Short mmCIF file of C-alpha atoms in Angstrom, two decimals:
data_model
loop_
_atom_site.label_atom_id
_atom_site.label_comp_id
_atom_site.label_asym_id
_atom_site.label_seq_id
_atom_site.Cartn_x
_atom_site.Cartn_y
_atom_site.Cartn_z
CA UNK B 1 94.20 118.26 87.16
CA UNK B 2 95.86 121.60 87.44
CA UNK B 3 94.88 124.33 89.81
CA UNK B 4 91.48 124.81 88.22
CA UNK B 5 90.00 122.49 90.83
CA UNK B 6 89.98 124.97 93.66
CA UNK B 7 88.93 124.46 97.27
CA UNK B 8 85.79 126.52 96.75
CA UNK B 9 84.68 124.69 93.60
CA UNK B 10 82.00 122.68 95.38
CA UNK B 11 80.38 125.86 96.65
CA UNK B 12 80.12 127.47 93.21
CA UNK B 13 77.08 127.20 90.96
CA UNK B 14 77.74 126.43 87.29
CA UNK B 15 75.38 126.76 84.38
CA UNK B 16 75.02 124.43 81.45
CA UNK B 17 73.12 121.28 80.64
CA UNK B 18 74.27 117.69 80.49
CA UNK B 19 73.83 115.73 77.29
CA UNK B 20 70.85 113.46 77.10
CA UNK B 21 72.14 110.01 77.86
CA UNK B 22 69.90 107.85 75.71
CA UNK B 23 71.21 108.72 72.22
CA UNK B 24 74.72 107.89 73.38
CA UNK B 25 73.81 104.40 74.47
CA UNK B 26 71.00 103.34 72.12
CA UNK B 27 71.41 102.30 68.49
CA UNK B 28 67.82 103.40 67.77
CA UNK B 29 68.02 106.97 68.97
CA UNK B 30 64.74 108.36 67.62
CA UNK B 31 62.68 105.57 69.13
CA UNK B 32 64.57 105.85 72.41
CA UNK B 33 63.93 109.58 72.59
CA UNK B 34 60.20 109.13 72.01
CA UNK B 35 60.00 106.54 74.75
CA UNK B 36 62.05 108.63 77.12
CA UNK B 37 59.86 111.67 76.57
CA UNK B 38 56.72 109.55 76.99
CA UNK B 39 57.95 107.99 80.20
CA UNK B 40 58.97 111.40 81.53
CA UNK B 41 55.56 112.85 80.66
CA UNK B 42 53.72 110.06 82.45
CA UNK B 43 55.87 110.43 85.54
CA UNK B 44 55.62 114.23 85.64
CA UNK B 45 51.85 114.25 85.09
CA UNK B 46 51.36 111.74 87.85
CA UNK B 47 53.46 113.91 90.15
CA UNK B 48 51.07 116.80 89.45
CA UNK B 49 48.02 114.64 90.10
CA UNK B 50 46.77 114.59 86.49
CA UNK B 51 45.05 111.59 84.99
CA UNK B 52 47.30 110.36 82.24
CA UNK B 53 44.54 108.06 80.94
CA UNK B 54 42.91 111.10 79.31
CA UNK B 55 46.03 111.88 77.34
CA UNK B 56 47.08 108.51 75.96
CA UNK B 57 44.35 106.71 74.06
CA UNK B 58 44.73 104.51 71.02
CA UNK B 59 42.36 104.22 68.07
CA UNK B 60 38.83 103.36 69.12
CA UNK B 61 39.37 104.77 72.60
CA UNK B 62 41.42 101.83 73.89
CA UNK B 63 43.71 102.70 76.76
CA UNK B 64 47.43 102.58 76.01
CA UNK B 65 48.86 104.00 79.22
CA UNK B 66 50.09 100.68 80.56
CA UNK B 67 51.78 99.79 77.31
CA UNK B 68 53.40 103.21 77.12
CA UNK B 69 54.54 102.99 80.71
CA UNK B 70 55.99 99.54 80.21
CA UNK B 71 57.85 100.67 77.09
CA UNK B 72 59.27 103.67 78.93
CA UNK B 73 60.43 101.47 81.79
CA UNK B 74 62.01 99.02 79.36
CA UNK B 75 63.77 101.86 77.58
CA UNK B 76 65.11 103.22 80.88
CA UNK B 77 66.37 99.77 81.89
CA UNK B 78 68.12 99.39 78.53
CA UNK B 79 69.70 102.81 78.91
CA UNK B 80 71.01 101.94 82.37
CA UNK B 81 72.39 98.63 81.17
CA UNK B 82 74.17 100.21 78.19
CA UNK B 83 75.48 103.03 80.37
CA UNK B 84 76.98 100.63 82.88
CA UNK B 85 78.58 98.62 80.07
CA UNK B 86 80.18 101.81 78.74
CA UNK B 87 81.52 102.69 82.18
CA UNK B 88 83.29 99.33 82.38
CA UNK B 89 84.97 99.93 79.00
CA UNK B 90 85.93 103.56 79.66
CA UNK B 91 89.66 104.21 80.08
CA UNK B 92 89.81 105.37 83.68
CA UNK B 93 92.69 106.04 86.01
CA UNK B 94 92.98 107.77 89.36
CA UNK B 95 94.92 110.96 88.56
CA UNK B 96 95.44 112.83 91.81
CA UNK B 97 94.05 113.65 95.23
CA UNK B 98 93.46 117.25 96.30
CA UNK B 99 93.68 118.63 99.81
CA UNK B 100 94.49 121.86 101.61
CA UNK B 101 97.54 122.75 103.69
CA UNK B 102 98.49 125.70 105.86
CA UNK B 103 102.15 126.11 104.85
CA UNK B 104 102.99 124.95 101.34
CA UNK B 105 106.77 125.16 101.57
CA UNK B 106 106.79 123.29 104.89
CA UNK B 107 104.67 120.47 103.43
CA UNK B 108 106.76 120.25 100.26
CA UNK B 109 109.90 119.97 102.36
CA UNK B 110 108.40 117.17 104.47
CA UNK B 111 107.13 115.17 101.50
CA UNK B 112 110.37 115.44 99.53
CA UNK B 113 112.83 114.89 102.39
CA UNK B 114 110.90 112.38 104.53
CA UNK B 115 108.63 110.56 102.06
CA UNK B 116 110.88 110.66 99.01
CA UNK B 117 108.41 112.44 96.72
CA UNK B 118 109.37 114.81 93.92
CA UNK B 119 107.97 118.28 93.38
CA UNK B 120 106.52 117.91 89.88
CA UNK B 121 105.21 121.43 89.37
CA UNK B 122 103.98 124.46 91.25
CA UNK B 123 101.63 127.22 90.15
CA UNK B 124 100.64 130.44 91.86
CA UNK B 125 97.34 132.18 91.05
CA UNK B 126 97.67 135.53 92.83
CA UNK B 127 94.46 137.01 91.39
CA UNK B 128 92.51 134.23 93.10
CA UNK B 129 94.82 134.03 96.12
CA UNK B 130 95.90 130.41 96.05
CA UNK B 131 98.86 128.23 95.06
CA UNK B 132 99.01 124.60 93.93
CA UNK B 133 101.89 122.17 94.19
CA UNK B 134 101.91 118.70 92.62
CA UNK B 135 104.05 116.01 94.23
CA UNK B 136 104.49 112.31 93.63
CA UNK B 137 106.76 109.46 92.66
CA UNK B 138 106.57 109.86 88.90
CA UNK B 139 105.14 111.91 86.02
CA UNK B 140 101.50 112.93 86.26
CA UNK B 141 100.63 111.32 82.93
CA UNK B 142 101.35 107.88 84.37
CA UNK B 143 101.30 108.17 88.19
CA UNK B 144 98.82 109.06 90.90
CA UNK B 145 100.00 112.28 92.56
CA UNK B 146 99.11 114.72 95.31
CA UNK B 147 97.77 118.19 94.56
CA UNK B 148 98.34 120.48 97.53
CA UNK B 149 96.35 123.70 97.74
CA UNK B 150 97.45 126.68 99.79
CA UNK B 151 94.91 129.50 100.18
CA UNK B 152 96.54 132.81 101.04
CA UNK B 153 96.39 133.57 104.73
CA UNK B 154 94.77 130.32 105.87
CA UNK B 155 97.13 128.38 108.12
CA UNK B 156 94.91 125.65 109.55
CA UNK B 157 92.09 123.36 108.44
CA UNK B 158 89.82 120.83 110.11
CA UNK B 159 90.54 117.31 108.82
CA UNK B 160 87.44 115.91 110.51
CA UNK B 161 86.74 112.26 111.36
CA UNK B 162 85.70 110.96 107.93
CA UNK B 163 89.05 111.11 106.15
CA UNK B 164 91.32 108.21 107.04
CA UNK B 165 94.81 108.23 105.56
CA UNK B 166 96.99 107.93 102.49
CA UNK B 167 99.01 104.78 101.90
CA UNK B 168 102.62 104.70 100.73
CA UNK B 169 104.46 101.50 99.79
CA UNK B 170 108.09 101.41 100.95
CA UNK B 171 110.68 98.66 100.87
CA UNK B 172 111.77 99.17 104.49
CA UNK B 173 109.22 100.61 106.90
CA UNK B 174 111.62 100.76 109.88
CA UNK B 175 114.25 102.65 107.92
CA UNK B 176 111.63 105.12 106.64
CA UNK B 177 110.28 105.68 110.15
CA UNK B 178 113.79 106.34 111.49
CA UNK B 179 114.31 108.95 108.78
CA UNK B 180 111.00 110.64 109.57
CA UNK B 181 111.86 110.74 113.26
CA UNK B 182 115.25 112.27 112.47
CA UNK B 183 113.52 115.01 110.50
CA UNK B 184 111.18 115.76 113.40
CA UNK B 185 108.17 113.93 112.01
CA UNK B 186 105.42 112.42 114.15
CA UNK B 187 105.09 108.62 114.32
CA UNK B 188 101.69 107.54 115.62
CA UNK B 189 102.18 103.78 115.17
CA UNK B 190 105.56 102.12 115.36
CA UNK B 191 106.58 99.55 112.71
CA UNK B 192 105.10 96.10 113.17
CA UNK B 193 102.76 93.53 111.62
CA UNK B 194 99.25 94.69 110.82
CA UNK B 195 96.61 93.35 113.20
CA UNK B 196 95.50 89.96 111.97
CA UNK B 197 98.15 89.80 109.24
CA UNK B 198 101.84 89.76 108.40
CA UNK B 199 102.39 92.97 106.43
CA UNK B 200 104.67 95.36 108.32
CA UNK B 201 103.14 98.82 108.61
CA UNK B 202 103.55 102.08 110.49
CA UNK B 203 101.59 105.33 110.72
CA UNK B 204 102.98 108.85 110.60
CA UNK B 205 101.52 112.37 110.42
CA UNK B 206 102.55 115.22 108.18
CA UNK B 207 102.84 118.82 109.48
CA UNK B 208 99.11 119.46 108.87
CA UNK B 209 97.97 116.31 110.66
CA UNK B 210 97.22 114.15 107.60
CA UNK B 211 97.95 110.51 108.37
CA UNK B 212 100.05 108.27 106.14
CA UNK B 213 100.21 104.49 106.41
CA UNK B 214 103.59 103.06 105.43
CA UNK B 215 103.26 99.56 103.98
CA UNK B 216 106.29 97.35 103.51
CA UNK B 217 106.28 96.01 99.94
CA UNK B 218 108.69 95.20 97.18
CA UNK B 219 109.35 97.63 94.33
CA UNK B 220 106.12 98.99 92.82
CA UNK B 221 105.34 101.36 89.95
CA UNK B 222 102.81 103.17 92.15
CA UNK B 223 104.21 103.88 95.67
CA UNK B 224 101.36 106.29 96.49
CA UNK B 225 99.04 103.34 96.70
CA UNK B 226 95.96 104.10 98.84
CA UNK B 227 93.40 106.72 99.80
CA UNK B 228 91.31 105.64 102.78
CA UNK B 229 87.86 107.14 103.37
CA UNK B 230 85.23 106.16 105.94
CA UNK B 231 81.68 105.38 104.83
CA UNK B 232 78.38 104.76 106.59
CA UNK B 233 77.09 101.87 104.47
CA UNK B 234 79.80 99.74 102.88
CA UNK B 235 77.60 97.67 100.57
CA UNK B 236 75.92 100.81 99.26
CA UNK B 237 79.31 102.40 98.58
CA UNK B 238 80.69 99.30 96.87
CA UNK B 239 77.71 99.15 94.54
CA UNK B 240 78.01 102.84 93.72
CA UNK B 241 81.73 102.74 92.93
CA UNK B 242 81.32 99.59 90.86
CA UNK B 243 78.43 100.88 88.76
CA UNK B 244 78.94 104.64 88.61
CA UNK B 245 82.75 104.74 88.68
CA UNK B 246 83.49 101.42 86.98
CA UNK B 247 85.81 100.33 89.78
CA UNK B 248 86.42 96.72 90.70
CA UNK B 249 86.02 95.31 94.19
CA UNK B 250 89.54 93.95 94.62
CA UNK B 251 89.00 92.50 98.09
CA UNK B 252 86.87 92.86 101.17
CA UNK B 253 87.91 92.01 104.71
CA UNK B 254 85.83 91.95 107.86
CA UNK B 255 87.50 92.41 111.26
CA UNK B 256 84.82 91.60 113.85
CA UNK B 257 87.37 91.66 116.67
CA UNK B 258 88.03 95.34 115.98
CA UNK B 259 84.53 96.05 114.67
CA UNK B 260 85.30 97.30 111.19
CA UNK B 261 85.21 96.13 107.56
CA UNK B 262 87.27 97.38 104.64
CA UNK B 263 86.79 97.17 100.88
CA UNK B 264 89.53 97.86 98.35
CA UNK B 265 88.22 99.43 95.12
CA UNK B 266 90.22 100.35 92.04
CA UNK B 267 91.04 100.08 88.36
CA UNK B 268 93.72 97.41 88.67
CA UNK B 269 95.64 95.19 91.12
CA UNK B 270 96.73 96.74 94.42
CA UNK B 271 100.41 96.04 93.86
CA UNK B 272 100.55 98.16 90.69
CA UNK B 273 97.73 100.70 91.05
CA UNK B 274 96.42 103.24 93.52
CA UNK B 275 93.24 102.02 95.20
CA UNK B 276 90.42 103.49 97.21
CA UNK B 277 90.13 101.90 100.65
CA UNK B 278 86.60 102.24 102.03
CA UNK B 279 86.26 101.62 105.76
CA UNK B 280 83.04 100.88 107.63
CA UNK B 281 83.14 101.00 111.43
CA UNK B 282 80.35 98.96 113.00
CA UNK B 283 77.34 101.11 113.86
CA UNK B 284 78.81 104.40 112.62
CA UNK B 285 76.80 105.90 109.76
CA UNK B 286 77.91 109.55 109.78
CA UNK B 287 81.22 111.39 110.13
CA UNK B 288 82.46 114.96 110.21
CA UNK B 289 84.27 115.79 106.97
CA UNK B 290 85.89 119.04 108.03
CA UNK B 291 87.25 121.39 105.35
CA UNK B 292 90.76 120.06 104.68
CA UNK B 293 90.33 117.11 102.31
CA UNK B 294 88.87 118.06 98.93
CA UNK B 295 88.53 115.32 96.30
CA UNK B 296 89.96 112.68 94.01
CA UNK B 297 90.37 113.31 90.27
CA UNK B 298 89.78 110.45 87.81
CA UNK B 299 90.47 110.36 84.08
CA UNK B 300 87.72 109.47 81.59
CA UNK B 301 87.26 109.42 77.81
CA UNK B 302 83.91 111.26 78.03
CA UNK B 303 82.78 113.47 80.91
CA UNK B 304 79.27 113.74 79.44
CA UNK B 305 78.63 110.00 79.42
CA UNK B 306 80.28 109.78 82.84
CA UNK B 307 77.85 112.31 84.31
CA UNK B 308 74.85 110.47 82.86
CA UNK B 309 76.04 107.16 84.30
CA UNK B 310 76.52 108.73 87.72
CA UNK B 311 72.99 110.17 87.60
CA UNK B 312 71.54 106.79 86.63
CA UNK B 313 73.27 105.26 89.66
CA UNK B 314 71.83 107.83 92.05
CA UNK B 315 74.92 110.03 92.33
CA UNK B 316 74.69 113.79 92.70
CA UNK B 317 76.30 115.93 89.99
CA UNK B 318 77.71 119.11 91.53
CA UNK B 319 79.30 120.40 88.34
CA UNK B 320 77.61 119.64 85.02
CA UNK B 321 80.01 118.31 82.37
CA UNK B 322 81.76 120.86 80.20
CA UNK B 323 84.98 122.86 79.73
CA UNK B 324 86.47 124.96 82.48
CA UNK B 325 86.73 128.68 81.71
CA UNK B 326 90.16 129.74 80.58
CA UNK B 327 91.80 126.35 80.04
CA UNK B 328 88.96 124.44 78.28
CA UNK B 329 89.66 121.20 80.14
CA UNK B 330 86.37 119.30 80.28
CA UNK B 331 85.35 118.04 83.71
CA UNK B 332 82.34 116.95 85.71
CA UNK B 333 82.09 116.70 89.50
CA UNK B 334 79.91 114.53 91.71
CA UNK B 335 79.22 113.33 95.23
CA UNK B 336 79.00 109.70 96.32
CA UNK B 337 76.30 108.50 98.78
CA UNK B 338 78.43 109.68 101.73
CA UNK B 339 79.13 113.08 100.24
CA UNK B 340 82.71 112.36 99.10
CA UNK B 341 83.54 114.48 96.10
CA UNK B 342 85.20 113.25 92.91
CA UNK B 343 86.08 115.09 89.72
CA UNK B 344 86.27 113.35 86.35
CA UNK B 345 88.67 114.88 83.84
CA UNK B 346 88.77 114.34 80.08
CA UNK B 347 91.84 112.21 79.35
CA UNK B 348 92.96 114.11 76.24
CA UNK B 349 92.39 117.52 77.84
CA UNK B 350 94.36 116.43 80.89
CA UNK B 351 97.41 115.51 78.80
CA UNK B 352 97.15 118.82 76.91
CA UNK B 353 97.01 120.66 80.21
CA UNK B 354 100.22 118.97 81.36
CA UNK B 355 101.94 120.16 78.19
#
């Protein structure tokens, strides 16, 4: 999304209410609403220590609390099931990744000259003292791209220990590394087979210290192919991204020799789509996130339904669904169980914004 997703967005408080999820997912809306309200009333009264048996009695004084409670639970389960089915059918695509840099022109130069990216667009917002630049290997309407954010006067950020790296597929890793060295780039891992495999890889750092893994592959429509993040509970994260985000677990690999496990999550095969690489290091449950990496943006057909599904799966909504002031692009923002932020953007609004 364009520069509306600013570095300080997560710290802002937005007003507005999310749509009630049940009518969207139930063919019998009026009945579903009654059951939802009943279930909510029972739960809230119990939280306040009130005896719900005094409030729900049938004709002749027969107790109906259990029946009401069971119906409410059944309605909630149906809502969750329908919500998850909708998530799987939603047209989703990873749009871009947002992070902060200390010298925008320097980073643009490195990405275009060393990594072969194109500067797609650049926008300065002087009244709010920041500039965005979008770079990638193809148009934003069909490719995953990078959104760089430069905040006036801030030259350095803390990347932390939680963020891992970005992955770029290249046809010749050695040749790419030689070019990066010639341009003064930092190579942190020389070209060679990945541990325990045959794929030739190398690691380099950009001027701000962000790591990039170069993976030797044939021609691909999506060279910017990975975003690696570290998590404290891999199974919990896999379940969340499958249910709340509608991603597919593409593969999972355990490396007991090096004490880590990875899971590749995404919306399509690794060779043609950008994927999220989740890494769990044995025994490590918490990391320092720093203030450099911001978020991933994902396209959706309905930000309101997306927010409800995320809530049902235990996610935290940090920005209720609705249009952004000024540009009217509808978004919603959330945190995963490890605190990683993602922003969902309305697909139609996103294309209009690009125009």
